């Protein structure tokens, strides 16, 4: 599965702040990365594990103070 999100993460410092949370959600069955060059500050998550829920990812990053929404 691949999930793509628009975020308000603007720089590498903010990426480092959410990295432990994303690692906990995605590893060891997948990987994640940010495209900070894109105007939508894309978060892309790939996982072989189907139990990852996009609404839970949105909830967790939102709770950390960042805007995030699913890109269709």
mmCIF file of N, CA, C and O in Angstrom:
data_model
loop_
_atom_site.group_PDB
_atom_site.id
_atom_site.type_symbol
_atom_site.label_atom_id
_atom_site.label_comp_id
_atom_site.label_asym_id
_atom_site.label_seq_id
_atom_site.Cartn_x
_atom_site.Cartn_y
_atom_site.Cartn_z
ATOM 1 N N UNK A 1 0.843 -1.187 0.000
ATOM 2 C CA UNK A 1 0.000 0.000 0.000
ATOM 3 C C UNK A 1 0.880 1.240 0.000
ATOM 4 O O UNK A 1 1.944 1.245 0.601
ATOM 5 N N UNK A 2 0.371 2.263 -0.646
ATOM 6 C CA UNK A 2 1.048 3.556 -0.670
ATOM 7 C C UNK A 2 0.038 4.620 -0.267
ATOM 8 O O UNK A 2 -1.073 4.659 -0.790
ATOM 9 N N UNK A 3 0.430 5.454 0.669
ATOM 10 C CA UNK A 3 -0.381 6.579 1.101
ATOM 11 C C UNK A 3 0.393 7.851 0.813
ATOM 12 O O UNK A 3 1.605 7.918 1.021
ATOM 13 N N UNK A 4 -0.316 8.884 0.368
ATOM 14 C CA UNK A 4 0.301 10.176 0.074
ATOM 15 C C UNK A 4 -0.498 11.253 0.796
ATOM 16 O O UNK A 4 -1.728 11.301 0.697
ATOM 17 N N UNK A 5 0.232 12.115 1.506
ATOM 18 C CA UNK A 5 -0.396 13.150 2.313
ATOM 19 C C UNK A 5 0.210 14.518 1.999
ATOM 20 O O UNK A 5 1.405 14.637 1.763
ATOM 21 N N UNK A 6 -0.622 15.532 2.066
ATOM 22 C CA UNK A 6 -0.186 16.927 2.037
ATOM 23 C C UNK A 6 0.032 17.326 3.495
ATOM 24 O O UNK A 6 -0.815 17.027 4.351
ATOM 25 N N UNK A 7 1.166 17.985 3.792
ATOM 26 C CA UNK A 7 1.456 18.344 5.185
ATOM 27 C C UNK A 7 1.890 19.798 5.299
ATOM 28 O O UNK A 7 2.116 20.476 4.301
ATOM 29 N N UNK A 8 2.035 20.228 6.550
ATOM 30 C CA UNK A 8 2.590 21.554 6.827
ATOM 31 C C UNK A 8 4.021 21.456 7.360
ATOM 32 O O UNK A 8 4.551 22.435 7.882
ATOM 33 N N UNK A 9 4.624 20.293 7.220
ATOM 34 C CA UNK A 9 6.027 20.103 7.627
ATOM 35 C C UNK A 9 6.878 20.912 6.644
ATOM 36 O O UNK A 9 6.811 20.687 5.441
ATOM 37 N N UNK A 10 7.670 21.848 7.167
ATOM 38 C CA UNK A 10 8.370 22.774 6.281
ATOM 39 C C UNK A 10 9.867 22.539 6.141
ATOM 40 O O UNK A 10 10.480 23.019 5.194
ATOM 41 N N UNK A 11 10.482 21.844 7.095
ATOM 42 C CA UNK A 11 11.944 21.741 7.060
ATOM 43 C C UNK A 11 12.410 20.451 7.736
ATOM 44 O O UNK A 11 11.624 19.722 8.332
ATOM 45 N N UNK A 12 13.712 20.223 7.637
ATOM 46 C CA UNK A 12 14.288 18.989 8.173
ATOM 47 C C UNK A 12 14.194 18.912 9.690
ATOM 48 O O UNK A 12 14.107 17.818 10.246
ATOM 49 N N UNK A 13 14.192 20.037 10.358
ATOM 50 C CA UNK A 13 14.061 20.042 11.815
ATOM 51 C C UNK A 13 12.698 19.471 12.209
ATOM 52 O O UNK A 13 12.593 18.636 13.116
ATOM 53 N N UNK A 14 11.660 19.883 11.512
ATOM 54 C CA UNK A 14 10.326 19.362 11.797
ATOM 55 C C UNK A 14 10.219 17.878 11.426
ATOM 56 O O UNK A 14 9.552 17.117 12.113
ATOM 57 N N UNK A 15 10.884 17.484 10.349
ATOM 58 C CA UNK A 15 10.899 16.068 9.968
ATOM 59 C C UNK A 15 11.519 15.249 11.087
ATOM 60 O O UNK A 15 10.995 14.197 11.468
ATOM 61 N N UNK A 16 12.633 15.724 11.652
ATOM 62 C CA UNK A 16 13.284 15.002 12.749
ATOM 63 C C UNK A 16 12.370 14.887 13.970
ATOM 64 O O UNK A 16 12.423 13.902 14.700
ATOM 65 N N UNK A 17 11.518 15.881 14.190
ATOM 66 C CA UNK A 17 10.605 15.842 15.337
ATOM 67 C C UNK A 17 9.540 14.763 15.176
ATOM 68 O O UNK A 17 9.128 14.145 16.160
ATOM 69 N N UNK A 18 9.066 14.550 13.940
ATOM 70 C CA UNK A 18 8.012 13.549 13.729
ATOM 71 C C UNK A 18 8.567 12.184 13.339
ATOM 72 O O UNK A 18 7.818 11.205 13.288
ATOM 73 N N UNK A 19 9.863 12.089 13.094
ATOM 74 C CA UNK A 19 10.475 10.826 12.664
ATOM 75 C C UNK A 19 10.215 9.671 13.640
ATOM 76 O O UNK A 19 9.836 8.583 13.194
ATOM 77 N N UNK A 20 10.374 9.859 14.949
ATOM 78 C CA UNK A 20 10.108 8.732 15.860
ATOM 79 C C UNK A 20 8.660 8.231 15.767
ATOM 80 O O UNK A 20 8.413 7.026 15.797
ATOM 81 N N UNK A 21 7.727 9.132 15.623
ATOM 82 C CA UNK A 21 6.323 8.748 15.492
ATOM 83 C C UNK A 21 6.099 7.965 14.199
ATOM 84 O O UNK A 21 5.468 6.913 14.204
ATOM 85 N N UNK A 22 6.639 8.466 13.091
ATOM 86 C CA UNK A 22 6.476 7.775 11.814
ATOM 87 C C UNK A 22 7.183 6.423 11.815
ATOM 88 O O UNK A 22 6.656 5.448 11.283
ATOM 89 N N UNK A 23 8.347 6.374 12.428
ATOM 90 C CA UNK A 23 9.052 5.089 12.540
ATOM 91 C C UNK A 23 8.191 4.072 13.290
ATOM 92 O O UNK A 23 8.079 2.917 12.886
ATOM 93 N N UNK A 24 7.571 4.523 14.374
ATOM 94 C CA UNK A 24 6.731 3.631 15.179
ATOM 95 C C UNK A 24 5.517 3.142 14.374
ATOM 96 O O UNK A 24 5.115 1.990 14.479
ATOM 97 N N UNK A 25 4.956 4.015 13.565
ATOM 98 C CA UNK A 25 3.769 3.662 12.786
ATOM 99 C C UNK A 25 4.076 2.761 11.594
ATOM 100 O O UNK A 25 3.262 1.928 11.221
ATOM 101 N N UNK A 26 5.254 2.934 10.992
ATOM 102 C CA UNK A 26 5.529 2.318 9.691
ATOM 103 C C UNK A 26 6.546 1.179 9.731
ATOM 104 O O UNK A 26 6.375 0.173 9.040
ATOM 105 N N UNK A 27 7.594 1.330 10.519
ATOM 106 C CA UNK A 27 8.656 0.323 10.526
ATOM 107 C C UNK A 27 8.227 -0.914 11.289
ATOM 108 O O UNK A 27 7.404 -0.816 12.195
ATOM 109 N N UNK A 28 8.683 -2.062 11.020
ATOM 110 C CA UNK A 28 9.692 -2.456 10.036
ATOM 111 C C UNK A 28 9.094 -2.896 8.707
ATOM 112 O O UNK A 28 9.796 -3.347 7.833
ATOM 113 N N UNK A 29 7.786 -2.739 8.537
ATOM 114 C CA UNK A 29 7.114 -3.270 7.349
ATOM 115 C C UNK A 29 7.022 -2.273 6.205
ATOM 116 O O UNK A 29 6.381 -2.564 5.202
ATOM 117 N N UNK A 30 7.609 -1.099 6.361
ATOM 118 C CA UNK A 30 7.487 -0.092 5.324
ATOM 119 C C UNK A 30 8.529 0.988 5.463
ATOM 120 O O UNK A 30 9.488 0.863 6.227
ATOM 121 N N UNK A 31 8.289 2.058 4.733
ATOM 122 C CA UNK A 31 9.194 3.204 4.784
ATOM 123 C C UNK A 31 8.391 4.468 4.530
ATOM 124 O O UNK A 31 7.268 4.425 4.018
ATOM 125 N N UNK A 32 8.959 5.585 4.907
ATOM 126 C CA UNK A 32 8.309 6.867 4.717
ATOM 127 C C UNK A 32 9.348 7.891 4.292
ATOM 128 O O UNK A 32 10.541 7.736 4.561
ATOM 129 N N UNK A 33 8.881 8.947 3.618
ATOM 130 C CA UNK A 33 9.767 10.060 3.290
ATOM 131 C C UNK A 33 8.946 11.310 3.005
ATOM 132 O O UNK A 33 7.746 11.238 2.760
ATOM 133 N N UNK A 34 9.609 12.435 3.086
ATOM 134 C CA UNK A 34 8.991 13.727 2.795
ATOM 135 C C UNK A 34 9.603 14.286 1.528
ATOM 136 O O UNK A 34 10.805 14.130 1.296
ATOM 137 N N UNK A 35 8.799 14.969 0.733
ATOM 138 C CA UNK A 35 9.287 15.776 -0.384
ATOM 139 C C UNK A 35 9.034 17.225 -0.003
ATOM 140 O O UNK A 35 7.951 17.766 -0.245
ATOM 141 N N UNK A 36 10.027 17.835 0.633
ATOM 142 C CA UNK A 36 9.891 19.212 1.093
ATOM 143 C C UNK A 36 10.029 20.216 -0.047
ATOM 144 O O UNK A 36 9.717 21.389 0.131
ATOM 145 N N UNK A 37 10.481 19.771 -1.195
ATOM 146 C CA UNK A 37 10.598 20.633 -2.377
ATOM 147 C C UNK A 37 9.216 20.878 -2.997
ATOM 148 O O UNK A 37 8.990 21.899 -3.637
ATOM 149 N N UNK A 38 8.307 19.934 -2.834
ATOM 150 C CA UNK A 38 6.963 20.054 -3.392
ATOM 151 C C UNK A 38 6.182 21.113 -2.619
ATOM 152 O O UNK A 38 6.338 21.230 -1.399
ATOM 153 N N UNK A 39 5.329 21.850 -3.304
ATOM 154 C CA UNK A 39 4.556 22.907 -2.634
ATOM 155 C C UNK A 39 3.614 22.343 -1.575
ATOM 156 O O UNK A 39 3.241 23.047 -0.637
ATOM 157 N N UNK A 40 3.231 21.066 -1.701
ATOM 158 C CA UNK A 40 2.341 20.428 -0.730
ATOM 159 C C UNK A 40 3.083 19.715 0.394
ATOM 160 O O UNK A 40 2.462 19.095 1.252
ATOM 161 N N UNK A 41 4.426 19.789 0.394
ATOM 162 C CA UNK A 41 5.240 19.147 1.452
ATOM 163 C C UNK A 41 4.781 17.711 1.666
ATOM 164 O O UNK A 41 4.319 17.314 2.727
ATOM 165 N N UNK A 42 4.905 16.922 0.640
ATOM 166 C CA UNK A 42 4.355 15.575 0.558
ATOM 167 C C UNK A 42 5.017 14.607 1.536
ATOM 168 O O UNK A 42 6.236 14.537 1.631
ATOM 169 N N UNK A 43 4.186 13.861 2.247
ATOM 170 C CA UNK A 43 4.620 12.711 3.035
ATOM 171 C C UNK A 43 4.135 11.483 2.283
ATOM 172 O O UNK A 43 2.941 11.353 1.993
ATOM 173 N N UNK A 44 5.063 10.595 1.964
ATOM 174 C CA UNK A 44 4.724 9.356 1.254
ATOM 175 C C UNK A 44 5.079 8.188 2.164
ATOM 176 O O UNK A 44 6.194 8.107 2.685
ATOM 177 N N UNK A 45 4.128 7.297 2.348
ATOM 178 C CA UNK A 45 4.325 6.107 3.171
ATOM 179 C C UNK A 45 4.045 4.889 2.313
ATOM 180 O O UNK A 45 3.007 4.808 1.656
ATOM 181 N N UNK A 46 4.994 3.962 2.323
ATOM 182 C CA UNK A 46 4.823 2.678 1.647
ATOM 183 C C UNK A 46 4.912 1.591 2.708
ATOM 184 O O UNK A 46 5.792 1.633 3.564
ATOM 185 N N UNK A 47 3.990 0.633 2.636
ATOM 186 C CA UNK A 47 4.008 -0.438 3.624
ATOM 187 C C UNK A 47 3.411 -1.711 3.058
ATOM 188 O O UNK A 47 2.452 -1.668 2.296
ATOM 189 N N UNK A 48 3.988 -2.818 3.456
ATOM 190 C CA UNK A 48 3.429 -4.137 3.125
ATOM 191 C C UNK A 48 2.361 -4.525 4.144
ATOM 192 O O UNK A 48 1.637 -5.476 3.955
ATOM 193 N N UNK A 49 2.292 -3.804 5.231
ATOM 194 C CA UNK A 49 1.365 -4.107 6.314
ATOM 195 C C UNK A 49 0.055 -3.355 6.090
ATOM 196 O O UNK A 49 0.024 -2.131 6.056
ATOM 197 N N UNK A 50 -1.016 -4.068 5.930
ATOM 198 C CA UNK A 50 -2.309 -3.470 5.615
ATOM 199 C C UNK A 50 -2.966 -2.800 6.824
ATOM 200 O O UNK A 50 -3.895 -2.040 6.663
ATOM 201 N N UNK A 51 -2.479 -3.075 8.023
ATOM 202 C CA UNK A 51 -3.130 -2.550 9.218
ATOM 203 C C UNK A 51 -2.930 -1.054 9.416
ATOM 204 O O UNK A 51 -3.580 -0.450 10.247
ATOM 205 N N UNK A 52 -2.019 -0.457 8.673
ATOM 206 C CA UNK A 52 -1.809 0.980 8.798
ATOM 207 C C UNK A 52 -3.049 1.683 8.271
ATOM 208 O O UNK A 52 -3.516 1.409 7.172
ATOM 209 N N UNK A 53 -3.578 2.592 9.052
ATOM 210 C CA UNK A 53 -4.804 3.302 8.701
ATOM 211 C C UNK A 53 -4.479 4.771 8.453
ATOM 212 O O UNK A 53 -3.889 5.426 9.312
ATOM 213 N N UNK A 54 -4.864 5.274 7.289
ATOM 214 C CA UNK A 54 -4.512 6.652 6.964
ATOM 215 C C UNK A 54 -5.144 7.641 7.939
ATOM 216 O O UNK A 54 -4.532 8.649 8.276
ATOM 217 N N UNK A 55 -6.331 7.351 8.447
ATOM 218 C CA UNK A 55 -6.941 8.273 9.406
ATOM 219 C C UNK A 55 -6.154 8.316 10.719
ATOM 220 O O UNK A 55 -6.071 9.361 11.365
ATOM 221 N N UNK A 56 -5.542 7.191 11.096
ATOM 222 C CA UNK A 56 -4.717 7.163 12.305
ATOM 223 C C UNK A 56 -3.440 7.981 12.110
ATOM 224 O O UNK A 56 -3.009 8.699 13.008
ATOM 225 N N UNK A 57 -2.854 7.909 10.932
ATOM 226 C CA UNK A 57 -1.669 8.711 10.622
ATOM 227 C C UNK A 57 -2.016 10.190 10.699
ATOM 228 O O UNK A 57 -1.296 10.983 11.308
ATOM 229 N N UNK A 58 -3.140 10.570 10.105
ATOM 230 C CA UNK A 58 -3.597 11.967 10.151
ATOM 231 C C UNK A 58 -3.812 12.394 11.599
ATOM 232 O O UNK A 58 -3.363 13.470 12.019
ATOM 233 N N UNK A 59 -4.464 11.555 12.371
ATOM 234 C CA UNK A 59 -4.734 11.856 13.779
ATOM 235 C C UNK A 59 -3.439 12.068 14.567
ATOM 236 O O UNK A 59 -3.317 13.025 15.335
ATOM 237 N N UNK A 60 -2.467 11.189 14.376
ATOM 238 C CA UNK A 60 -1.221 11.261 15.140
ATOM 239 C C UNK A 60 -0.382 12.480 14.770
ATOM 240 O O UNK A 60 0.162 13.150 15.648
ATOM 241 N N UNK A 61 -0.259 12.791 13.482
ATOM 242 C CA UNK A 61 0.514 13.970 13.088
ATOM 243 C C UNK A 61 -0.206 15.254 13.469
ATOM 244 O O UNK A 61 0.430 16.234 13.862
ATOM 245 N N UNK A 62 -1.526 15.245 13.381
ATOM 246 C CA UNK A 62 -2.297 16.411 13.813
ATOM 247 C C UNK A 62 -2.106 16.664 15.306
ATOM 248 O O UNK A 62 -1.973 17.805 15.732
ATOM 249 N N UNK A 63 -2.091 15.588 16.082
ATOM 250 C CA UNK A 63 -1.878 15.705 17.523
ATOM 251 C C UNK A 63 -0.497 16.264 17.848
ATOM 252 O O UNK A 63 -0.293 16.856 18.899
ATOM 253 N N UNK A 64 0.429 16.086 16.914
ATOM 254 C CA UNK A 64 1.789 16.625 17.095
ATOM 255 C C UNK A 64 1.876 18.082 16.664
ATOM 256 O O UNK A 64 2.938 18.689 16.729
ATOM 257 N N UNK A 65 0.775 18.635 16.185
ATOM 258 C CA UNK A 65 0.730 20.064 15.856
ATOM 259 C C UNK A 65 0.930 20.394 14.388
ATOM 260 O O UNK A 65 1.112 21.561 14.048
ATOM 261 N N UNK A 66 0.884 19.402 13.520
ATOM 262 C CA UNK A 66 1.100 19.634 12.100
ATOM 263 C C UNK A 66 -0.177 19.391 11.305
ATOM 264 O O UNK A 66 -0.961 18.514 11.643
ATOM 265 N N UNK A 67 -0.345 20.172 10.256
ATOM 266 C CA UNK A 67 -1.467 19.946 9.356
ATOM 267 C C UNK A 67 -1.140 18.798 8.417
ATOM 268 O O UNK A 67 -0.018 18.678 7.937
ATOM 269 N N UNK A 68 -2.121 17.950 8.177
ATOM 270 C CA UNK A 68 -1.927 16.809 7.287
ATOM 271 C C UNK A 68 -3.276 16.406 6.725
ATOM 272 O O UNK A 68 -4.277 16.403 7.440
ATOM 273 N N UNK A 69 -3.291 16.107 5.430
ATOM 274 C CA UNK A 69 -4.512 15.617 4.807
ATOM 275 C C UNK A 69 -4.147 14.640 3.706
ATOM 276 O O UNK A 69 -3.075 14.716 3.114
ATOM 277 N N UNK A 70 -5.039 13.714 3.469
ATOM 278 C CA UNK A 70 -4.834 12.692 2.444
ATOM 279 C C UNK A 70 -4.947 13.322 1.070
ATOM 280 O O UNK A 70 -5.871 14.107 0.816
ATOM 281 N N UNK A 71 -3.997 13.014 0.203
ATOM 282 C CA UNK A 71 -4.096 13.425 -1.196
ATOM 283 C C UNK A 71 -4.691 12.277 -1.982
ATOM 284 O O UNK A 71 -4.259 11.142 -1.881
ATOM 285 N N UNK A 72 -5.692 12.582 -2.747
ATOM 286 C CA UNK A 72 -6.357 11.551 -3.561
ATOM 287 C C UNK A 72 -5.694 11.453 -4.921
ATOM 288 O O UNK A 72 -5.263 12.361 -5.492
#
